[in-house]
Amino acid sequence: MQEELLIKIFCDVDEFCKVYEDYSERYLLTDDIAKNQLIPKTAMSLSEMMTIAIYFHHSGYRCFKWYYLKHINKALSAYFPKILSYNRFVEIMPSMLAPLILYTTKFKVGKCTGISFIDSTPLKVCHQRRIYFHKVFEGIAERGKSSTGWFYGFKLHLVINDKGELLSFCLTAGNVDDRNPDVIDKLSRELFGKLFADRGYISAKLFENLFSKSITLVTRIKKNMKNKLMDTMDKIILRKRAVIESVNDFLKNICQIEHTRHRSVNNFVVNLISGLAAYHFIPKEAIFTYHSKYCFNCTIIF
């Protein structure tokens, strides 16, 4: 079963890499030195390296080094005959960043159905006690506050449709407000219909800006707010907004997009984007099953 998934990922990635490499050789760079920096010449192909990065999030391993040395180098050595050393692979991982972002944002996102959910989740880069000694993300990560308390790191803003598919995402520092106009503008470019969110997105200005784009923001009201009439169907769908919480939890605990062992900013982003790409290959029925099991034992019916 796992080998079938590996082959499926490779075939999909390889089709993309053929087009990407051809385009980059023709149009992006003409200088040989710069071209080698964009796509380093190695024994392994770009599609093989991207497959290894994406498949890591399906392997069940918590540490990429053990995954590479024990699983790829031994158990799957027949699938990668020209395997690189671990140090060399980690060294050239940043070269996968551009194709991974393009592959994920353009080919591994779903289509808007008119019912969308938006939320953000914190990505911690270190423990609270090590904030003042942390050096890897110094000057990039920031302290922020979520519903679970203070953290140091980044925020991943997500929009999904009613099928559990990712529609758009945005990575910001931890202190960026969920209602930030630039973030919302990027997330809502391809949206239409109704956008369901939690109380943290309540803002008259945000509602007006989205409404001007033919998007209706639907949220619950706060205790100190006056009650307002809401369509019955909106109330029913709003109860199912917790499905995006399950997607966040799935990404962080199953796809492992969050951990505190990063030693490079570039490799942190590679791990994050490859985790989002790996999410595409997970059957969405698994997300709904996960939601039903761990989130109030409810069923998703749209």
PDB file of C-alpha atoms in Angstrom:
ATOM      1  CA  MET A   1       0.000   0.000   0.000  1.00  0.00           C
ATOM      2  CA  GLN A   2       2.797   2.409   0.916  1.00  0.00           C
ATOM      3  CA  GLU A   3       4.737   1.524  -2.225  1.00  0.00           C
ATOM      4  CA  GLU A   4       1.659   2.300  -4.329  1.00  0.00           C
ATOM      5  CA  LEU A   5       1.395   5.719  -2.697  1.00  0.00           C
ATOM      6  CA  LEU A   6       5.110   6.340  -3.304  1.00  0.00           C
ATOM      7  CA  ILE A   7       4.733   5.506  -6.998  1.00  0.00           C
ATOM      8  CA  LYS A   8       1.615   7.673  -7.243  1.00  0.00           C
ATOM      9  CA  ILE A   9       3.425  10.661  -5.743  1.00  0.00           C
ATOM     10  CA  PHE A  10       6.457  10.168  -7.974  1.00  0.00           C
ATOM     11  CA  CYS A  11       4.414   9.920 -11.185  1.00  0.00           C
ATOM     12  CA  ASP A  12       2.486  13.073 -10.325  1.00  0.00           C
ATOM     13  CA  VAL A  13       5.610  15.013  -9.329  1.00  0.00           C
ATOM     14  CA  ASP A  14       7.597  13.762 -12.327  1.00  0.00           C
ATOM     15  CA  GLU A  15       5.004  15.074 -14.789  1.00  0.00           C
ATOM     16  CA  PHE A  16       5.283  18.498 -13.172  1.00  0.00           C
ATOM     17  CA  CYS A  17       9.106  18.446 -13.026  1.00  0.00           C
ATOM     18  CA  LYS A  18       9.417  17.697 -16.744  1.00  0.00           C
ATOM     19  CA  VAL A  19       7.522  20.889 -17.565  1.00  0.00           C
ATOM     20  CA  TYR A  20       9.232  22.921 -14.817  1.00  0.00           C
ATOM     21  CA  GLU A  21      12.779  21.946 -15.789  1.00  0.00           C
ATOM     22  CA  ASP A  22      12.105  22.571 -19.472  1.00  0.00           C
ATOM     23  CA  TYR A  23      10.679  26.014 -18.717  1.00  0.00           C
ATOM     24  CA  SER A  24      13.525  26.957 -16.351  1.00  0.00           C
ATOM     25  CA  GLU A  25      16.175  25.976 -18.898  1.00  0.00           C
ATOM     26  CA  ARG A  26      14.499  28.010 -21.635  1.00  0.00           C
ATOM     27  CA  TYR A  27      13.323  31.163 -19.899  1.00  0.00           C
ATOM     28  CA  LEU A  28      14.366  31.613 -16.264  1.00  0.00           C
ATOM     29  CA  LEU A  29      18.163  31.642 -16.341  1.00  0.00           C
ATOM     30  CA  THR A  30      20.783  31.628 -19.088  1.00  0.00           C
ATOM     31  CA  ASP A  31      23.969  31.688 -17.041  1.00  0.00           C
ATOM     32  CA  ASP A  32      25.310  28.182 -16.381  1.00  0.00           C
ATOM     33  CA  ILE A  33      26.441  28.962 -12.847  1.00  0.00           C
ATOM     34  CA  ALA A  34      23.097  30.468 -11.884  1.00  0.00           C
ATOM     35  CA  LYS A  35      21.271  27.577 -13.555  1.00  0.00           C
ATOM     36  CA  ASN A  36      23.215  25.078 -11.468  1.00  0.00           C
ATOM     37  CA  GLN A  37      22.210  27.012  -8.340  1.00  0.00           C
ATOM     38  CA  LEU A  38      18.548  26.816  -9.312  1.00  0.00           C
ATOM     39  CA  ILE A  39      18.548  23.076 -10.076  1.00  0.00           C
ATOM     40  CA  PRO A  40      21.839  21.496  -8.873  1.00  0.00           C
ATOM     41  CA  LYS A  41      23.228  18.733 -11.046  1.00  0.00           C
ATOM     42  CA  THR A  42      23.131  15.601  -8.915  1.00  0.00           C
ATOM     43  CA  ALA A  43      22.803  11.876  -9.444  1.00  0.00           C
ATOM     44  CA  MET A  44      19.188  12.116  -8.316  1.00  0.00           C
ATOM     45  CA  SER A  45      16.552  13.923 -10.331  1.00  0.00           C
ATOM     46  CA  LEU A  46      14.472  16.798  -9.017  1.00  0.00           C
ATOM     47  CA  SER A  47      11.346  14.636  -9.107  1.00  0.00           C
ATOM     48  CA  GLU A  48      13.021  11.970  -6.939  1.00  0.00           C
ATOM     49  CA  MET A  49      14.102  14.540  -4.344  1.00  0.00           C
ATOM     50  CA  MET A  50      10.653  16.163  -4.234  1.00  0.00           C
ATOM     51  CA  THR A  51       9.056  12.719  -3.886  1.00  0.00           C
ATOM     52  CA  ILE A  52      11.272  11.927  -0.896  1.00  0.00           C
ATOM     53  CA  ALA A  53      10.394  15.255   0.749  1.00  0.00           C
ATOM     54  CA  ILE A  54       6.640  14.760   0.225  1.00  0.00           C
ATOM     55  CA  TYR A  55       6.559  11.063   1.085  1.00  0.00           C
ATOM     56  CA  PHE A  56       8.199  11.795   4.456  1.00  0.00           C
ATOM     57  CA  HIS A  57       4.855  13.144   5.683  1.00  0.00           C
ATOM     58  CA  HIS A  58       3.198   9.784   4.929  1.00  0.00           C
ATOM     59  CA  SER A  59       5.959   7.613   6.401  1.00  0.00           C
ATOM     60  CA  GLY A  60       5.083   7.967  10.093  1.00  0.00           C
ATOM     61  CA  TYR A  61       8.654   8.967  10.981  1.00  0.00           C
ATOM     62  CA  ARG A  62       9.082  11.935  13.320  1.00  0.00           C
ATOM     63  CA  CYS A  63      12.688  12.657  12.371  1.00  0.00           C
ATOM     64  CA  PHE A  64      13.700  13.274   8.749  1.00  0.00           C
ATOM     65  CA  LYS A  65      17.241  11.996   9.335  1.00  0.00           C
ATOM     66  CA  TRP A  66      16.047   8.611  10.590  1.00  0.00           C
ATOM     67  CA  TYR A  67      13.474   8.482   7.792  1.00  0.00           C
ATOM     68  CA  TYR A  68      16.170   9.099   5.176  1.00  0.00           C
ATOM     69  CA  LEU A  69      18.817   6.748   6.617  1.00  0.00           C
ATOM     70  CA  LYS A  70      16.586   3.884   7.762  1.00  0.00           C
ATOM     71  CA  HIS A  71      13.641   3.990   5.370  1.00  0.00           C
ATOM     72  CA  ILE A  72      14.786   5.553   2.099  1.00  0.00           C
ATOM     73  CA  ASN A  73      18.382   4.277   2.210  1.00  0.00           C
ATOM     74  CA  LYS A  74      17.406   0.729   3.165  1.00  0.00           C
ATOM     75  CA  ALA A  75      13.743  -0.215   2.820  1.00  0.00           C
ATOM     76  CA  LEU A  76      13.199   1.800  -0.386  1.00  0.00           C
ATOM     77  CA  SER A  77      16.688   1.617  -1.860  1.00  0.00           C
ATOM     78  CA  ALA A  78      15.350  -0.287  -4.889  1.00  0.00           C
ATOM     79  CA  TYR A  79      13.205   2.729  -5.838  1.00  0.00           C
ATOM     80  CA  PHE A  80      16.124   5.187  -5.559  1.00  0.00           C
ATOM     81  CA  PRO A  81      19.219   3.474  -7.036  1.00  0.00           C
ATOM     82  CA  LYS A  82      21.257   6.701  -7.134  1.00  0.00           C
ATOM     83  CA  ILE A  83      20.528   7.795  -3.592  1.00  0.00           C
ATOM     84  CA  LEU A  84      22.556  10.712  -2.224  1.00  0.00           C
ATOM     85  CA  SER A  85      24.183  10.874   1.169  1.00  0.00           C
ATOM     86  CA  TYR A  86      22.063  12.451   3.888  1.00  0.00           C
ATOM     87  CA  ASN A  87      24.352  15.475   4.250  1.00  0.00           C
ATOM     88  CA  ARG A  88      24.298  16.153   0.495  1.00  0.00           C
ATOM     89  CA  PHE A  89      20.526  15.802   0.331  1.00  0.00           C
ATOM     90  CA  VAL A  90      19.993  18.277   3.183  1.00  0.00           C
ATOM     91  CA  GLU A  91      22.471  20.646   1.549  1.00  0.00           C
ATOM     92  CA  ILE A  92      20.494  20.864  -1.707  1.00  0.00           C
ATOM     93  CA  MET A  93      17.009  20.799  -0.152  1.00  0.00           C
ATOM     94  CA  PRO A  94      16.607  24.609  -0.533  1.00  0.00           C
ATOM     95  CA  SER A  95      16.796  24.176  -4.321  1.00  0.00           C
ATOM     96  CA  MET A  96      13.443  22.337  -4.131  1.00  0.00           C
ATOM     97  CA  LEU A  97      11.689  25.321  -2.572  1.00  0.00           C
ATOM     98  CA  ALA A  98      10.652  27.135  -5.768  1.00  0.00           C
ATOM     99  CA  PRO A  99       9.300  24.052  -7.609  1.00  0.00           C
ATOM    100  CA  LEU A 100       7.573  22.815  -4.446  1.00  0.00           C
ATOM    101  CA  ILE A 101       5.757  26.115  -3.965  1.00  0.00           C
ATOM    102  CA  LEU A 102       4.703  26.204  -7.611  1.00  0.00           C
ATOM    103  CA  TYR A 103       3.654  22.552  -7.558  1.00  0.00           C
ATOM    104  CA  THR A 104       1.574  22.975  -4.398  1.00  0.00           C
ATOM    105  CA  THR A 105      -0.055  26.344  -5.066  1.00  0.00           C
ATOM    106  CA  LYS A 106      -0.946  25.721  -8.710  1.00  0.00           C
ATOM    107  CA  PHE A 107      -1.660  22.010  -8.947  1.00  0.00           C
ATOM    108  CA  LYS A 108      -2.464  20.691  -5.448  1.00  0.00           C
ATOM    109  CA  VAL A 109      -5.263  22.988  -4.371  1.00  0.00           C
ATOM    110  CA  GLY A 110      -8.978  22.363  -4.715  1.00  0.00           C
ATOM    111  CA  LYS A 111     -11.711  24.446  -6.306  1.00  0.00           C
ATOM    112  CA  CYS A 112     -14.011  26.807  -4.472  1.00  0.00           C
ATOM    113  CA  THR A 113     -17.551  25.450  -4.170  1.00  0.00           C
ATOM    114  CA  GLY A 114     -19.140  28.540  -2.634  1.00  0.00           C
ATOM    115  CA  ILE A 115     -18.722  27.200   0.931  1.00  0.00           C
ATOM    116  CA  SER A 116     -15.304  27.910   2.431  1.00  0.00           C
ATOM    117  CA  PHE A 117     -13.774  27.844   5.906  1.00  0.00           C
ATOM    118  CA  ILE A 118     -10.903  30.024   7.103  1.00  0.00           C
ATOM    119  CA  ASP A 119      -8.687  29.694  10.165  1.00  0.00           C
ATOM    120  CA  SER A 120      -5.096  30.098  11.344  1.00  0.00           C
ATOM    121  CA  THR A 121      -2.905  27.810  13.412  1.00  0.00           C
ATOM    122  CA  PRO A 122       0.354  28.593  15.252  1.00  0.00           C
ATOM    123  CA  LEU A 123       3.603  26.914  14.206  1.00  0.00           C
ATOM    124  CA  LYS A 124       5.964  26.931  17.179  1.00  0.00           C
ATOM    125  CA  VAL A 125       9.696  26.865  16.418  1.00  0.00           C
ATOM    126  CA  CYS A 126      10.916  26.393  19.984  1.00  0.00           C
ATOM    127  CA  HIS A 127       9.751  25.934  23.548  1.00  0.00           C
ATOM    128  CA  GLN A 128       8.711  29.003  25.513  1.00  0.00           C
ATOM    129  CA  ARG A 129      11.746  28.719  27.793  1.00  0.00           C
ATOM    130  CA  ARG A 130      14.171  28.823  24.855  1.00  0.00           C
ATOM    131  CA  ILE A 131      12.808  31.921  23.126  1.00  0.00           C
ATOM    132  CA  TYR A 132      15.612  34.236  24.244  1.00  0.00           C
ATOM    133  CA  PHE A 133      18.292  31.705  23.228  1.00  0.00           C
ATOM    134  CA  HIS A 134      16.779  30.711  19.884  1.00  0.00           C
ATOM    135  CA  LYS A 135      18.979  31.720  16.916  1.00  0.00           C
ATOM    136  CA  VAL A 136      17.683  29.905  13.809  1.00  0.00           C
ATOM    137  CA  PHE A 137      14.623  32.136  13.276  1.00  0.00           C
ATOM    138  CA  GLU A 138      15.909  35.213  15.077  1.00  0.00           C
ATOM    139  CA  GLY A 139      14.476  38.334  13.462  1.00  0.00           C
ATOM    140  CA  ILE A 140      11.940  36.319  11.440  1.00  0.00           C
ATOM    141  CA  ALA A 141       9.713  34.517  13.926  1.00  0.00           C
ATOM    142  CA  GLU A 142       7.689  36.567  16.424  1.00  0.00           C
ATOM    143  CA  ARG A 143       5.759  36.020  19.612  1.00  0.00           C
ATOM    144  CA  GLY A 144       2.023  35.669  19.140  1.00  0.00           C
ATOM    145  CA  LYS A 145      -1.045  34.606  21.039  1.00  0.00           C
ATOM    146  CA  SER A 146      -3.610  32.019  20.029  1.00  0.00           C
ATOM    147  CA  SER A 147      -6.584  30.451  21.794  1.00  0.00           C
ATOM    148  CA  THR A 148      -4.160  28.040  23.501  1.00  0.00           C
ATOM    149  CA  GLY A 149      -1.798  30.733  24.805  1.00  0.00           C
ATOM    150  CA  TRP A 150       1.426  32.494  23.837  1.00  0.00           C
ATOM    151  CA  PHE A 151       3.886  30.980  21.379  1.00  0.00           C
ATOM    152  CA  TYR A 152       7.006  31.905  19.413  1.00  0.00           C
ATOM    153  CA  GLY A 153       7.046  31.197  15.698  1.00  0.00           C
ATOM    154  CA  PHE A 154       4.733  31.648  12.740  1.00  0.00           C
ATOM    155  CA  LYS A 155       1.072  31.497  11.783  1.00  0.00           C
ATOM    156  CA  LEU A 156      -0.272  29.339   8.973  1.00  0.00           C
ATOM    157  CA  HIS A 157      -3.479  30.799   7.544  1.00  0.00           C
ATOM    158  CA  LEU A 158      -5.641  28.264   5.682  1.00  0.00           C
ATOM    159  CA  VAL A 159      -8.800  28.264   3.593  1.00  0.00           C
ATOM    160  CA  ILE A 160     -10.523  24.967   2.758  1.00  0.00           C
ATOM    161  CA  ASN A 161     -13.731  24.066   0.940  1.00  0.00           C
ATOM    162  CA  ASP A 162     -16.560  21.842   2.184  1.00  0.00           C
ATOM    163  CA  LYS A 163     -14.742  18.777   0.808  1.00  0.00           C
ATOM    164  CA  GLY A 164     -11.720  19.356   3.035  1.00  0.00           C
ATOM    165  CA  GLU A 165      -9.476  20.434   0.144  1.00  0.00           C
ATOM    166  CA  LEU A 166      -6.984  23.263   0.564  1.00  0.00           C
ATOM    167  CA  LEU A 167      -7.913  26.351  -1.424  1.00  0.00           C
ATOM    168  CA  SER A 168      -5.180  28.771  -0.336  1.00  0.00           C
ATOM    169  CA  PHE A 169      -2.659  29.296   2.435  1.00  0.00           C
ATOM    170  CA  CYS A 170      -0.352  32.009   3.725  1.00  0.00           C
ATOM    171  CA  LEU A 171       2.557  31.958   6.194  1.00  0.00           C
ATOM    172  CA  THR A 172       3.120  34.984   8.433  1.00  0.00           C
ATOM    173  CA  ALA A 173       4.973  35.869  11.610  1.00  0.00           C
ATOM    174  CA  GLY A 174       3.274  34.875  14.841  1.00  0.00           C
ATOM    175  CA  ASN A 175       2.207  38.418  15.746  1.00  0.00           C
ATOM    176  CA  VAL A 176       0.197  39.070  12.550  1.00  0.00           C
ATOM    177  CA  ASP A 177      -3.526  39.531  13.120  1.00  0.00           C
ATOM    178  CA  ASP A 178      -5.873  37.024  11.468  1.00  0.00           C
ATOM    179  CA  ARG A 179      -7.836  39.989  10.050  1.00  0.00           C
ATOM    180  CA  ASN A 180      -4.793  41.552   8.403  1.00  0.00           C
ATOM    181  CA  PRO A 181      -6.028  43.026   5.060  1.00  0.00           C
ATOM    182  CA  ASP A 182      -3.020  41.804   3.056  1.00  0.00           C
ATOM    183  CA  VAL A 183      -3.398  38.250   4.349  1.00  0.00           C
ATOM    184  CA  ILE A 184      -7.142  38.147   3.744  1.00  0.00           C
ATOM    185  CA  ASP A 185      -6.683  39.596   0.265  1.00  0.00           C
ATOM    186  CA  LYS A 186      -4.228  36.848  -0.682  1.00  0.00           C
ATOM    187  CA  LEU A 187      -6.398  34.095   0.773  1.00  0.00           C
ATOM    188  CA  SER A 188      -9.639  35.266  -0.840  1.00  0.00           C
ATOM    189  CA  ARG A 189      -8.499  35.918  -4.426  1.00  0.00           C
ATOM    190  CA  GLU A 190     -10.161  32.812  -5.861  1.00  0.00           C
ATOM    191  CA  LEU A 191     -13.102  32.641  -3.447  1.00  0.00           C
ATOM    192  CA  PHE A 192     -16.785  33.335  -3.909  1.00  0.00           C
ATOM    193  CA  GLY A 193     -19.958  32.590  -1.992  1.00  0.00           C
ATOM    194  CA  LYS A 194     -19.783  32.303   1.805  1.00  0.00           C
ATOM    195  CA  LEU A 195     -16.725  32.229   4.036  1.00  0.00           C
ATOM    196  CA  PHE A 196     -17.203  30.753   7.524  1.00  0.00           C
ATOM    197  CA  ALA A 197     -14.870  31.775  10.337  1.00  0.00           C
ATOM    198  CA  ASP A 198     -14.622  31.927  14.130  1.00  0.00           C
ATOM    199  CA  ARG A 199     -15.143  34.992  16.318  1.00  0.00           C
ATOM    200  CA  GLY A 200     -11.556  36.115  15.824  1.00  0.00           C
ATOM    201  CA  TYR A 201     -12.458  37.324  12.320  1.00  0.00           C
ATOM    202  CA  ILE A 202     -15.280  39.638  13.419  1.00  0.00           C
ATOM    203  CA  SER A 203     -14.674  43.030  11.827  1.00  0.00           C
ATOM    204  CA  ALA A 204     -17.060  45.424  10.110  1.00  0.00           C
ATOM    205  CA  LYS A 205     -14.317  46.622   7.760  1.00  0.00           C
ATOM    206  CA  LEU A 206     -13.331  43.050   6.861  1.00  0.00           C
ATOM    207  CA  PHE A 207     -16.960  42.144   6.199  1.00  0.00           C
ATOM    208  CA  GLU A 208     -17.372  45.134   3.865  1.00  0.00           C
ATOM    209  CA  ASN A 209     -14.145  44.411   1.980  1.00  0.00           C
ATOM    210  CA  LEU A 210     -15.112  40.780   1.413  1.00  0.00           C
ATOM    211  CA  PHE A 211     -18.686  41.698   0.510  1.00  0.00           C
ATOM    212  CA  SER A 212     -17.352  43.990  -2.220  1.00  0.00           C
ATOM    213  CA  LYS A 213     -15.736  40.853  -3.727  1.00  0.00           C
ATOM    214  CA  SER A 214     -19.049  38.930  -3.599  1.00  0.00           C
ATOM    215  CA  ILE A 215     -17.923  37.004  -0.494  1.00  0.00           C
ATOM    216  CA  THR A 216     -20.142  36.888   2.595  1.00  0.00           C
ATOM    217  CA  LEU A 217     -18.321  36.466   5.909  1.00  0.00           C
ATOM    218  CA  VAL A 218     -20.303  34.353   8.377  1.00  0.00           C
ATOM    219  CA  THR A 219     -19.278  34.161  12.052  1.00  0.00           C
ATOM    220  CA  ARG A 220     -20.844  33.627  15.438  1.00  0.00           C
ATOM    221  CA  ILE A 221     -21.425  36.712  17.574  1.00  0.00           C
ATOM    222  CA  LYS A 222     -19.630  37.638  20.782  1.00  0.00           C
ATOM    223  CA  LYS A 223     -21.402  37.832  24.146  1.00  0.00           C
ATOM    224  CA  ASN A 224     -21.300  41.637  24.225  1.00  0.00           C
ATOM    225  CA  MET A 225     -22.783  41.962  20.710  1.00  0.00           C
ATOM    226  CA  LYS A 226     -26.402  42.383  19.758  1.00  0.00           C
ATOM    227  CA  ASN A 227     -28.111  39.317  18.376  1.00  0.00           C
ATOM    228  CA  LYS A 228     -28.718  39.219  14.632  1.00  0.00           C
ATOM    229  CA  LEU A 229     -30.790  37.174  12.262  1.00  0.00           C
ATOM    230  CA  MET A 230     -28.979  34.417  10.394  1.00  0.00           C
ATOM    231  CA  ASP A 231     -30.083  32.057   7.678  1.00  0.00           C
ATOM    232  CA  THR A 232     -30.890  28.580   9.005  1.00  0.00           C
ATOM    233  CA  MET A 233     -28.531  26.884   6.542  1.00  0.00           C
ATOM    234  CA  ASP A 234     -25.730  29.246   7.589  1.00  0.00           C
ATOM    235  CA  LYS A 235     -26.279  28.250  11.221  1.00  0.00           C
ATOM    236  CA  ILE A 236     -26.069  24.556  10.325  1.00  0.00           C
ATOM    237  CA  ILE A 237     -22.894  24.966   8.262  1.00  0.00           C
ATOM    238  CA  LEU A 238     -21.340  27.209  10.915  1.00  0.00           C
ATOM    239  CA  ARG A 239     -21.612  24.329  13.384  1.00  0.00           C
ATOM    240  CA  LYS A 240     -19.423  22.291  11.049  1.00  0.00           C
ATOM    241  CA  ARG A 241     -16.703  24.957  10.959  1.00  0.00           C
ATOM    242  CA  ALA A 242     -14.681  22.756  13.308  1.00  0.00           C
ATOM    243  CA  VAL A 243     -13.687  20.639  10.309  1.00  0.00           C
ATOM    244  CA  ILE A 244     -10.910  23.147   9.562  1.00  0.00           C
ATOM    245  CA  GLU A 245      -9.641  22.643  13.115  1.00  0.00           C
ATOM    246  CA  SER A 246      -9.345  18.956  12.252  1.00  0.00           C
ATOM    247  CA  VAL A 247      -7.408  19.827   9.094  1.00  0.00           C
ATOM    248  CA  ASN A 248      -4.997  21.951  11.155  1.00  0.00           C
ATOM    249  CA  ASP A 249      -4.601  19.144  13.673  1.00  0.00           C
ATOM    250  CA  PHE A 250      -4.117  16.606  10.873  1.00  0.00           C
ATOM    251  CA  LEU A 251      -1.410  18.734   9.251  1.00  0.00           C
ATOM    252  CA  LYS A 252       0.457  19.237  12.519  1.00  0.00           C
ATOM    253  CA  ASN A 253       0.207  15.745  14.009  1.00  0.00           C
ATOM    254  CA  ILE A 254      -0.022  13.451  10.976  1.00  0.00           C
ATOM    255  CA  CYS A 255       1.770  15.441   8.259  1.00  0.00           C
ATOM    256  CA  GLN A 256       4.177  16.898  10.879  1.00  0.00           C
ATOM    257  CA  ILE A 257       4.460  20.429   9.525  1.00  0.00           C
ATOM    258  CA  GLU A 258       5.343  21.624  13.041  1.00  0.00           C
ATOM    259  CA  HIS A 259       8.425  20.644  15.042  1.00  0.00           C
ATOM    260  CA  THR A 260      11.264  22.425  16.857  1.00  0.00           C
ATOM    261  CA  ARG A 261      14.282  20.704  15.285  1.00  0.00           C
ATOM    262  CA  HIS A 262      14.799  23.024  12.305  1.00  0.00           C
ATOM    263  CA  ARG A 263      18.318  24.285  11.671  1.00  0.00           C
ATOM    264  CA  SER A 264      17.587  26.264   8.498  1.00  0.00           C
ATOM    265  CA  VAL A 265      14.883  28.732   7.490  1.00  0.00           C
ATOM    266  CA  ASN A 266      14.793  27.384   3.931  1.00  0.00           C
ATOM    267  CA  ASN A 267      14.423  23.784   5.066  1.00  0.00           C
ATOM    268  CA  PHE A 268      11.650  24.853   7.441  1.00  0.00           C
ATOM    269  CA  VAL A 269       9.689  26.216   4.474  1.00  0.00           C
ATOM    270  CA  VAL A 270      10.487  23.103   2.390  1.00  0.00           C
ATOM    271  CA  ASN A 271       9.131  20.906   5.177  1.00  0.00           C
ATOM    272  CA  LEU A 272       5.996  23.044   5.459  1.00  0.00           C
ATOM    273  CA  ILE A 273       5.222  23.163   1.718  1.00  0.00           C
ATOM    274  CA  SER A 274       5.957  19.460   1.222  1.00  0.00           C
ATOM    275  CA  GLY A 275       3.588  18.716   4.120  1.00  0.00           C
ATOM    276  CA  LEU A 276       0.836  20.727   2.429  1.00  0.00           C
ATOM    277  CA  ALA A 277       1.546  18.898  -0.839  1.00  0.00           C
ATOM    278  CA  ALA A 278       1.385  15.553   0.994  1.00  0.00           C
ATOM    279  CA  TYR A 279      -2.030  16.512   2.367  1.00  0.00           C
ATOM    280  CA  HIS A 280      -3.397  16.426  -1.191  1.00  0.00           C
ATOM    281  CA  PHE A 281      -2.664  12.687  -1.459  1.00  0.00           C
ATOM    282  CA  ILE A 282      -4.606  11.868   1.715  1.00  0.00           C
ATOM    283  CA  PRO A 283      -8.177  10.671   1.013  1.00  0.00           C
ATOM    284  CA  LYS A 284     -10.516  13.355   2.312  1.00  0.00           C
ATOM    285  CA  GLU A 285     -12.691  10.635   3.842  1.00  0.00           C
ATOM    286  CA  ALA A 286      -9.818  10.145   6.303  1.00  0.00           C
ATOM    287  CA  ILE A 287     -10.120  13.790   7.363  1.00  0.00           C
ATOM    288  CA  PHE A 288     -13.845  13.443   7.994  1.00  0.00           C
ATOM    289  CA  THR A 289     -13.273  10.190   9.897  1.00  0.00           C
ATOM    290  CA  TYR A 290     -10.575  11.925  11.938  1.00  0.00           C
ATOM    291  CA  HIS A 291     -12.971  14.811  12.594  1.00  0.00           C
ATOM    292  CA  SER A 292     -15.791  12.478  13.632  1.00  0.00           C
ATOM    293  CA  LYS A 293     -13.506  10.558  15.990  1.00  0.00           C
ATOM    294  CA  TYR A 294     -11.735  13.417  17.729  1.00  0.00           C
ATOM    295  CA  CYS A 295     -14.063  16.404  17.288  1.00  0.00           C
ATOM    296  CA  PHE A 296     -17.313  15.990  19.172  1.00  0.00           C
ATOM    297  CA  ASN A 297     -18.128  12.698  17.383  1.00  0.00           C
ATOM    298  CA  CYS A 298     -20.132  14.543  14.735  1.00  0.00           C
ATOM    299  CA  THR A 299     -20.596  13.662  11.096  1.00  0.00           C
ATOM    300  CA  ILE A 300     -19.937  15.949   8.163  1.00  0.00           C
ATOM    301  CA  ILE A 301     -22.954  16.346   5.923  1.00  0.00           C
ATOM    302  CA  PHE A 302     -23.122  18.995   3.222  1.00  0.00           C
TER     303      PHE A 302
END
